[in-house]
Amino acid sequence: MSETTKPVIVYGASGYTGRLICEYLREFGVPFVAAGRSADKLKASMEANVPGIETADYDIVEVGHDVDALTELFRGASVVCNTVGPFSKYGPEVVEACLAAGTHYLDTTGEQDWLITCDEKWGADFAAAGLLLSPGIAQMYTTGEIAAELCLEKPGLDSLDIAVFWGGSPTIASTQTILVNAATSRAHFLQQNQYVEFDPTQGLVPLVVPGQHELALSLPWGGTSHPVWYRKDPRVANCKAQGGVFNAALMHGVPQIVAGALEATKDMSEAERDEALTATAAQVMNQMPPRENPRLNKSLDSVHASGPLGRAHCVIHGNQNYKQTGLLQAYAAYSLLQQPPLRVGFASGCKAFGHRELLGQLRAFGLVAEPVLTVEG
């Protein structure tokens, strides 16, 4: 395998999110490598699922999932967009290869334990190398972070109450990640700058969702990225995030599916457990969801920020959460080709690229409405 001449590598490009990243890289005019384990699968996915791919400047590369092979592929590139999850299982090799090859690392994770690992294990090394390590650039985390940052523009607010909802269903990979994450890690919120574990028996929690009379049902979803991003932010002492899909029937089924999977795999070895969870995920979602429809696949991010003497509330209505993720990843890569990030080492999308800059891209591509921001005090 020779060193790539393309500046961006999309690892896992044949998957649902990976091909959306490729779609937006084409729109930004960025040459890229579509990489993964199967060249045939990559070729078929690019040709069938990426509109306008015939006008893109890209290569297809089949690569093994080990540090040496990935390092060899990454040399010569500037940015790697990793979509291969569960990230706690498959991410370490990609991060190590990025560090060895001298490339920036982005991914779409929602696994809180993976973010903590990235921060604690590799954050300092990436910072020393002048590289960005930014896991979790995705709609379910970054769009909510944008809303939080808009609230925090008012000084004196130290607590964040975050809700993320969307219309649709998880992909195959997302479903598997949810189950693996539930089986292997705990979900935390931030309380006075310390991680506090969510009660694993709390079940579904009703939340008030702006713009509708009906209450929505929520879960911690592994705790989300937000408490990790804000643990070292001097402005924020408390941060809790919950969310879900608007489909109530699907939400009612998730805790039962997770509980059943945990009970069935509790005495298994790691390999047996992973195989069983993969099979369970396939029973829940065994095919790629259809391409998103903006009339059906809506998103909503709501953040209440509070402090001793003030309040702010920001709501961002949007659509097509997976396309938001694809755009955010592609813009982050595009930006890194033009200029250094605002912060190196372990950093969120907003800290690395600016929350108003990311919002501007989502607005420019018609994926979110103008935020509704209310400030009191």
Short mmCIF file of C-alpha atoms in Angstrom, two decimals:
data_model
loop_
_atom_site.label_atom_id
_atom_site.label_comp_id
_atom_site.label_asym_id
_atom_site.label_seq_id
_atom_site.Cartn_x
_atom_site.Cartn_y
_atom_site.Cartn_z
CA MET A 1 0.00 0.00 0.00
CA SER A 2 1.47 3.35 -1.02
CA GLU A 3 1.14 6.65 0.82
CA THR A 4 -2.09 8.43 -0.09
CA THR A 5 -2.13 11.64 -2.10
CA LYS A 6 -5.65 12.56 -0.91
CA PRO A 7 -5.90 14.89 2.14
CA VAL A 8 -8.93 13.27 3.83
CA ILE A 9 -9.66 9.63 4.62
CA VAL A 10 -13.17 8.44 5.45
CA TYR A 11 -12.71 5.17 7.32
CA GLY A 12 -15.85 3.06 7.19
CA ALA A 13 -17.03 4.92 4.08
CA SER A 14 -19.49 2.22 2.98
CA GLY A 15 -21.65 2.69 6.08
CA TYR A 16 -24.67 4.97 6.33
CA THR A 17 -22.82 7.88 7.96
CA GLY A 18 -19.57 7.35 6.06
CA ARG A 19 -21.17 7.76 2.67
CA LEU A 20 -22.90 10.96 3.81
CA ILE A 21 -19.51 12.37 4.81
CA CYS A 22 -18.25 11.48 1.33
CA GLU A 23 -21.28 13.23 -0.19
CA TYR A 24 -20.49 16.48 1.60
CA LEU A 25 -16.76 16.24 0.95
CA ARG A 26 -17.70 16.15 -2.74
CA GLU A 27 -19.78 19.29 -2.25
CA PHE A 28 -16.85 21.04 -0.56
CA GLY A 29 -14.60 19.95 -3.42
CA VAL A 30 -12.29 17.98 -1.11
CA PRO A 31 -10.46 14.94 -2.54
CA PHE A 32 -10.80 11.89 -0.28
CA VAL A 33 -10.09 8.22 0.20
CA ALA A 34 -13.05 5.94 0.85
CA ALA A 35 -11.47 3.28 3.07
CA GLY A 36 -12.71 0.10 4.71
CA ARG A 37 -12.37 -3.66 4.87
CA SER A 38 -13.98 -4.47 1.50
CA ALA A 39 -13.12 -2.68 -1.75
CA ASP A 40 -16.14 -4.24 -3.48
CA LYS A 41 -18.50 -3.00 -0.79
CA LEU A 42 -16.94 0.47 -0.89
CA LYS A 43 -17.23 0.68 -4.67
CA ALA A 44 -20.85 -0.44 -4.66
CA SER A 45 -21.76 1.96 -1.84
CA MET A 46 -20.11 4.97 -3.49
CA GLU A 47 -21.76 4.32 -6.85
CA ALA A 48 -25.23 3.56 -5.49
CA ASN A 49 -25.53 5.85 -2.46
CA VAL A 50 -23.46 9.01 -2.97
CA PRO A 51 -25.22 11.45 -5.32
CA GLY A 52 -22.84 13.09 -7.81
CA ILE A 53 -19.99 10.71 -6.96
CA GLU A 54 -18.93 10.73 -10.62
CA THR A 55 -17.77 14.33 -10.10
CA ALA A 56 -15.79 13.58 -6.94
CA ASP A 57 -12.02 13.19 -6.73
CA TYR A 58 -11.64 10.04 -4.67
CA ASP A 59 -9.88 6.69 -4.34
CA ILE A 60 -11.12 3.42 -2.88
CA VAL A 61 -8.73 1.57 -0.58
CA GLU A 62 -9.22 -1.74 1.18
CA VAL A 63 -7.34 -1.85 4.47
CA GLY A 64 -6.98 -4.20 7.42
CA HIS A 65 -8.01 -3.01 10.87
CA ASP A 66 -4.62 -2.91 12.57
CA VAL A 67 -2.31 -0.07 13.55
CA ASP A 68 0.43 -0.80 11.01
CA ALA A 69 -1.89 -1.07 7.99
CA LEU A 70 -3.88 2.01 9.02
CA THR A 71 -0.72 4.03 9.70
CA GLU A 72 0.59 3.20 6.24
CA LEU A 73 -2.70 4.33 4.69
CA PHE A 74 -2.96 7.52 6.76
CA ARG A 75 0.56 8.79 5.94
CA GLY A 76 0.25 11.66 3.50
CA ALA A 77 -3.29 12.56 4.61
CA SER A 78 -4.22 15.46 6.88
CA VAL A 79 -7.51 14.29 8.41
CA VAL A 80 -9.18 10.97 9.21
CA CYS A 81 -12.96 10.81 9.65
CA ASN A 82 -13.62 7.55 11.51
CA THR A 83 -17.11 6.02 11.45
CA VAL A 84 -16.22 2.47 12.52
CA GLY A 85 -17.88 1.64 15.82
CA PRO A 86 -18.38 0.60 18.51
CA PHE A 87 -15.52 3.02 19.01
CA SER A 88 -14.49 1.68 22.40
CA LYS A 89 -13.80 -1.61 20.59
CA TYR A 90 -12.47 -0.49 17.20
CA GLY A 91 -11.30 3.07 17.87
CA PRO A 92 -7.90 2.56 19.58
CA GLU A 93 -6.17 1.25 16.44
CA VAL A 94 -7.41 4.23 14.40
CA VAL A 95 -6.33 6.80 16.99
CA GLU A 96 -2.90 5.19 17.39
CA ALA A 97 -2.46 5.16 13.62
CA CYS A 98 -3.43 8.84 13.34
CA LEU A 99 -0.90 9.76 15.99
CA ALA A 100 1.82 7.71 14.27
CA ALA A 101 0.99 9.16 10.84
CA GLY A 102 0.57 12.75 12.05
CA THR A 103 -3.08 13.19 11.04
CA HIS A 104 -6.00 14.88 12.78
CA TYR A 105 -8.67 12.51 14.12
CA LEU A 106 -12.45 13.00 13.96
CA ASP A 107 -15.22 10.51 14.71
CA THR A 108 -18.99 10.31 15.24
CA THR A 109 -19.10 8.49 18.58
CA GLY A 110 -21.71 8.85 21.27
CA GLU A 111 -19.90 6.49 23.66
CA GLN A 112 -19.10 8.48 26.78
CA ASP A 113 -16.49 5.99 27.96
CA TRP A 114 -14.67 6.31 24.62
CA LEU A 115 -14.50 10.08 24.94
CA ILE A 116 -13.09 9.79 28.45
CA THR A 117 -10.50 7.30 27.18
CA CYS A 118 -9.51 9.62 24.32
CA ASP A 119 -9.09 12.52 26.73
CA GLU A 120 -7.10 10.64 29.34
CA LYS A 121 -5.00 8.32 27.15
CA TRP A 122 -4.19 10.32 24.02
CA GLY A 123 -5.21 13.96 24.55
CA ALA A 124 -1.78 15.13 25.75
CA ASP A 125 0.06 13.27 22.98
CA PHE A 126 -2.13 14.79 20.26
CA ALA A 127 -1.68 18.25 21.77
CA ALA A 128 2.11 17.81 21.87
CA ALA A 129 2.04 16.83 18.19
CA GLY A 130 -0.14 19.84 17.27
CA LEU A 131 -2.96 17.52 16.22
CA LEU A 132 -6.69 17.59 16.90
CA LEU A 133 -8.37 14.64 18.61
CA SER A 134 -12.10 15.32 18.27
CA PRO A 135 -14.42 12.35 18.81
CA GLY A 136 -18.18 12.88 18.83
CA ILE A 137 -18.70 15.38 15.99
CA ALA A 138 -22.28 14.40 15.18
CA GLN A 139 -25.80 15.81 15.29
CA MET A 140 -26.78 14.18 18.56
CA TYR A 141 -23.92 15.90 20.35
CA THR A 142 -22.56 18.83 18.34
CA THR A 143 -25.89 20.49 17.50
CA GLY A 144 -26.82 20.39 21.18
CA GLU A 145 -23.39 21.76 22.05
CA ILE A 146 -24.00 24.66 19.66
CA ALA A 147 -27.23 25.42 21.53
CA ALA A 148 -25.37 25.22 24.85
CA GLU A 149 -22.65 27.56 23.63
CA LEU A 150 -25.23 30.11 22.48
CA CYS A 151 -26.70 30.06 26.00
CA LEU A 152 -23.26 30.36 27.58
CA GLU A 153 -22.59 33.57 25.70
CA LYS A 154 -24.45 35.09 28.66
CA PRO A 155 -21.89 35.18 31.51
CA GLY A 156 -22.71 33.70 34.89
CA LEU A 157 -24.57 30.56 33.81
CA ASP A 158 -23.06 27.38 35.22
CA SER A 159 -25.61 24.57 34.72
CA LEU A 160 -26.75 22.90 31.50
CA ASP A 161 -29.91 20.82 31.07
CA ILE A 162 -29.77 19.34 27.55
CA ALA A 163 -32.41 17.46 25.54
CA VAL A 164 -31.86 15.95 22.09
CA PHE A 165 -34.66 14.40 20.03
CA TRP A 166 -34.98 13.23 16.46
CA GLY A 167 -37.35 11.48 14.15
CA GLY A 168 -36.27 8.17 12.63
CA SER A 169 -34.53 5.03 13.79
CA PRO A 170 -30.88 4.15 14.47
CA THR A 171 -28.74 2.52 11.80
CA ILE A 172 -27.41 -1.02 12.15
CA ALA A 173 -24.09 0.28 13.51
CA SER A 174 -25.78 2.71 15.92
CA THR A 175 -28.02 -0.03 17.31
CA GLN A 176 -25.06 -2.32 17.92
CA THR A 177 -23.12 0.51 19.57
CA ILE A 178 -26.04 1.29 21.90
CA LEU A 179 -26.20 -2.32 23.08
CA VAL A 180 -22.44 -2.74 23.47
CA ASN A 181 -22.19 0.56 25.32
CA ALA A 182 -25.04 -0.38 27.66
CA ALA A 183 -23.41 -3.73 28.40
CA THR A 184 -19.88 -2.51 29.03
CA SER A 185 -20.01 0.99 30.51
CA ARG A 186 -21.89 3.35 32.79
CA ALA A 187 -23.60 6.62 31.92
CA HIS A 188 -22.63 9.79 33.78
CA PHE A 189 -23.77 13.35 34.18
CA LEU A 190 -21.73 16.21 35.57
CA GLN A 191 -22.42 17.49 39.08
CA GLN A 192 -20.12 20.14 40.56
CA ASN A 193 -17.41 19.21 38.06
CA GLN A 194 -17.53 15.51 39.02
CA TYR A 195 -18.93 12.58 37.06
CA VAL A 196 -22.00 11.10 38.76
CA GLU A 197 -23.54 7.86 37.51
CA PHE A 198 -27.09 7.86 36.22
CA ASP A 199 -29.33 5.43 38.07
CA PRO A 200 -29.25 2.41 35.71
CA THR A 201 -32.77 1.45 36.84
CA GLN A 202 -34.40 4.84 36.19
CA GLY A 203 -35.96 3.75 32.90
CA LEU A 204 -37.72 6.21 30.64
CA VAL A 205 -38.04 9.81 31.80
CA PRO A 206 -40.73 12.14 30.38
CA LEU A 207 -39.39 15.46 29.12
CA VAL A 208 -41.14 18.65 28.03
CA VAL A 209 -40.28 19.22 24.38
CA PRO A 210 -40.60 22.77 22.99
CA GLY A 211 -43.12 23.05 20.20
CA GLN A 212 -45.51 20.24 21.14
CA HIS A 213 -48.08 19.57 23.84
CA GLU A 214 -47.25 15.89 24.25
CA LEU A 215 -44.44 14.89 26.59
CA ALA A 216 -41.56 12.98 25.01
CA LEU A 217 -39.77 9.97 26.49
CA SER A 218 -36.04 10.14 27.10
CA LEU A 219 -33.02 8.08 28.11
CA PRO A 220 -29.44 9.04 29.06
CA TRP A 221 -28.06 7.34 25.88
CA GLY A 222 -24.80 6.51 27.59
CA GLY A 223 -24.58 9.94 29.18
CA THR A 224 -23.72 11.58 25.83
CA SER A 225 -20.62 13.64 25.03
CA HIS A 226 -21.69 16.85 26.73
CA PRO A 227 -20.62 16.12 30.34
CA VAL A 228 -17.16 15.15 29.07
CA TRP A 229 -16.76 18.30 26.97
CA TYR A 230 -17.78 20.55 29.86
CA ARG A 231 -15.99 18.83 32.75
CA LYS A 232 -12.91 21.02 32.24
CA ASP A 233 -14.80 24.15 31.17
CA PRO A 234 -14.50 26.76 33.93
CA ARG A 235 -17.92 28.19 33.04
CA VAL A 236 -19.83 24.95 33.70
CA ALA A 237 -20.21 22.99 36.95
CA ASN A 238 -23.27 20.87 36.12
CA CYS A 239 -24.35 19.20 32.88
CA LYS A 240 -27.00 16.58 32.26
CA ALA A 241 -28.17 15.36 28.85
CA GLN A 242 -31.06 13.09 27.88
CA GLY A 243 -32.77 12.38 24.62
CA GLY A 244 -34.59 10.01 22.37
CA VAL A 245 -36.63 9.56 19.24
CA PHE A 246 -40.11 11.00 18.76
CA ASN A 247 -41.49 7.50 18.10
CA ALA A 248 -42.98 6.57 21.50
CA ALA A 249 -43.40 2.89 20.63
CA LEU A 250 -39.72 2.59 19.74
CA MET A 251 -38.72 4.40 22.92
CA HIS A 252 -40.84 2.05 25.05
CA GLY A 253 -39.08 -0.90 23.44
CA VAL A 254 -35.48 0.26 23.91
CA PRO A 255 -35.16 -0.34 27.69
CA GLN A 256 -36.72 -3.79 27.31
CA ILE A 257 -34.34 -4.72 24.50
CA VAL A 258 -31.31 -3.47 26.44
CA ALA A 259 -32.38 -5.16 29.69
CA GLY A 260 -32.97 -8.44 27.88
CA ALA A 261 -29.60 -8.28 26.16
CA LEU A 262 -27.79 -7.50 29.43
CA GLU A 263 -29.47 -10.37 31.27
CA ALA A 264 -28.77 -12.82 28.47
CA THR A 265 -25.08 -11.91 28.20
CA LYS A 266 -24.12 -11.26 31.83
CA ASP A 267 -22.24 -14.57 32.27
CA MET A 268 -20.65 -14.68 28.82
CA SER A 269 -17.05 -14.10 27.83
CA GLU A 270 -16.25 -10.87 26.01
CA ALA A 271 -16.19 -12.59 22.62
CA GLU A 272 -19.45 -14.45 23.27
CA ARG A 273 -21.09 -11.28 24.56
CA ASP A 274 -20.08 -9.26 21.49
CA GLU A 275 -21.42 -11.97 19.18
CA ALA A 276 -24.71 -12.14 21.08
CA LEU A 277 -25.13 -8.35 21.16
CA THR A 278 -24.42 -8.16 17.44
CA ALA A 279 -27.15 -10.75 16.83
CA THR A 280 -29.57 -8.82 19.06
CA ALA A 281 -28.80 -5.60 17.20
CA ALA A 282 -29.56 -7.35 13.91
CA GLN A 283 -32.96 -8.38 15.24
CA VAL A 284 -33.74 -4.77 16.10
CA MET A 285 -32.35 -3.23 12.87
CA ASN A 286 -30.96 -5.50 10.14
CA GLN A 287 -30.96 -3.17 7.14
CA MET A 288 -29.84 0.30 6.19
CA PRO A 289 -32.56 2.89 6.88
CA PRO A 290 -33.83 4.73 3.80
CA ARG A 291 -32.27 8.02 2.82
CA GLU A 292 -33.61 10.68 5.17
CA ASN A 293 -36.71 12.70 4.36
CA PRO A 294 -36.75 16.24 5.85
CA ARG A 295 -40.52 16.02 6.38
CA LEU A 296 -40.12 12.89 8.51
CA ASN A 297 -36.62 12.96 9.96
CA LYS A 298 -36.78 16.03 12.17
CA SER A 299 -34.41 16.97 14.97
CA LEU A 300 -34.76 19.12 18.05
CA ASP A 301 -32.05 20.31 20.42
CA SER A 302 -33.10 22.18 23.55
CA VAL A 303 -30.77 23.57 26.22
CA HIS A 304 -31.76 25.26 29.47
CA ALA A 305 -28.78 27.06 31.01
CA SER A 306 -29.01 28.53 34.49
CA GLY A 307 -26.96 30.29 37.09
CA PRO A 308 -27.52 31.97 40.44
CA LEU A 309 -29.07 35.07 38.86
CA GLY A 310 -29.79 34.25 35.25
CA ARG A 311 -31.41 31.91 32.74
CA ALA A 312 -31.11 31.19 29.03
CA HIS A 313 -32.95 28.75 26.80
CA CYS A 314 -31.97 27.81 23.26
CA VAL A 315 -33.97 25.64 20.86
CA ILE A 316 -32.66 24.50 17.49
CA HIS A 317 -35.16 22.82 15.17
CA GLY A 318 -33.64 20.85 12.32
CA ASN A 319 -34.00 17.89 10.04
CA GLN A 320 -32.09 14.85 8.83
CA ASN A 321 -29.79 14.20 11.77
CA TYR A 322 -27.51 11.83 9.87
CA LYS A 323 -27.03 14.43 7.14
CA GLN A 324 -26.20 16.96 9.85
CA THR A 325 -23.52 14.55 11.04
CA GLY A 326 -22.16 14.07 7.52
CA LEU A 327 -21.98 17.82 6.96
CA LEU A 328 -20.34 18.54 10.33
CA GLN A 329 -17.67 15.92 9.68
CA ALA A 330 -17.00 17.11 6.14
CA TYR A 331 -16.82 20.78 7.15
CA ALA A 332 -14.47 19.96 10.04
CA ALA A 333 -12.14 18.15 7.63
CA TYR A 334 -12.42 20.97 5.07
CA SER A 335 -11.65 23.56 7.75
CA LEU A 336 -8.57 21.65 8.93
CA LEU A 337 -7.20 21.76 5.38
CA GLN A 338 -7.45 25.56 5.38
CA GLN A 339 -6.20 26.52 8.84
CA PRO A 340 -5.21 25.08 12.23
CA PRO A 341 -8.03 24.29 14.66
CA LEU A 342 -8.83 26.73 17.45
CA ARG A 343 -7.59 24.11 19.89
CA VAL A 344 -5.34 21.04 19.51
CA GLY A 345 -5.39 17.84 21.53
CA PHE A 346 -8.71 16.59 22.87
CA ALA A 347 -11.41 19.09 21.93
CA SER A 348 -15.07 19.15 20.95
CA GLY A 349 -16.30 20.33 17.58
CA CYS A 350 -17.36 23.71 18.97
CA LYS A 351 -14.08 24.25 20.79
CA ALA A 352 -12.05 23.24 17.73
CA PHE A 353 -14.00 25.11 15.04
CA GLY A 354 -16.29 27.62 16.76
CA HIS A 355 -19.98 27.10 17.53
CA ARG A 356 -21.18 29.94 15.32
CA GLU A 357 -19.07 28.68 12.42
CA LEU A 358 -20.62 25.20 12.71
CA LEU A 359 -24.09 26.69 13.05
CA GLY A 360 -23.47 28.73 9.91
CA GLN A 361 -22.74 25.58 7.93
CA LEU A 362 -25.87 23.80 9.18
CA ARG A 363 -27.91 26.87 8.27
CA ALA A 364 -26.26 27.28 4.86
CA PHE A 365 -27.15 23.72 3.87
CA GLY A 366 -30.73 24.04 5.13
CA LEU A 367 -30.43 21.48 7.91
CA VAL A 368 -31.40 23.66 10.91
CA ALA A 369 -33.63 26.68 11.49
CA GLU A 370 -32.49 29.89 13.11
CA PRO A 371 -31.99 29.13 16.83
CA VAL A 372 -34.63 30.47 19.21
CA LEU A 373 -32.71 32.00 22.13
CA THR A 374 -34.40 33.42 25.22
CA VAL A 375 -32.29 35.13 27.87
CA GLU A 376 -33.49 36.22 31.30
CA GLY A 377 -31.81 38.08 34.14
#
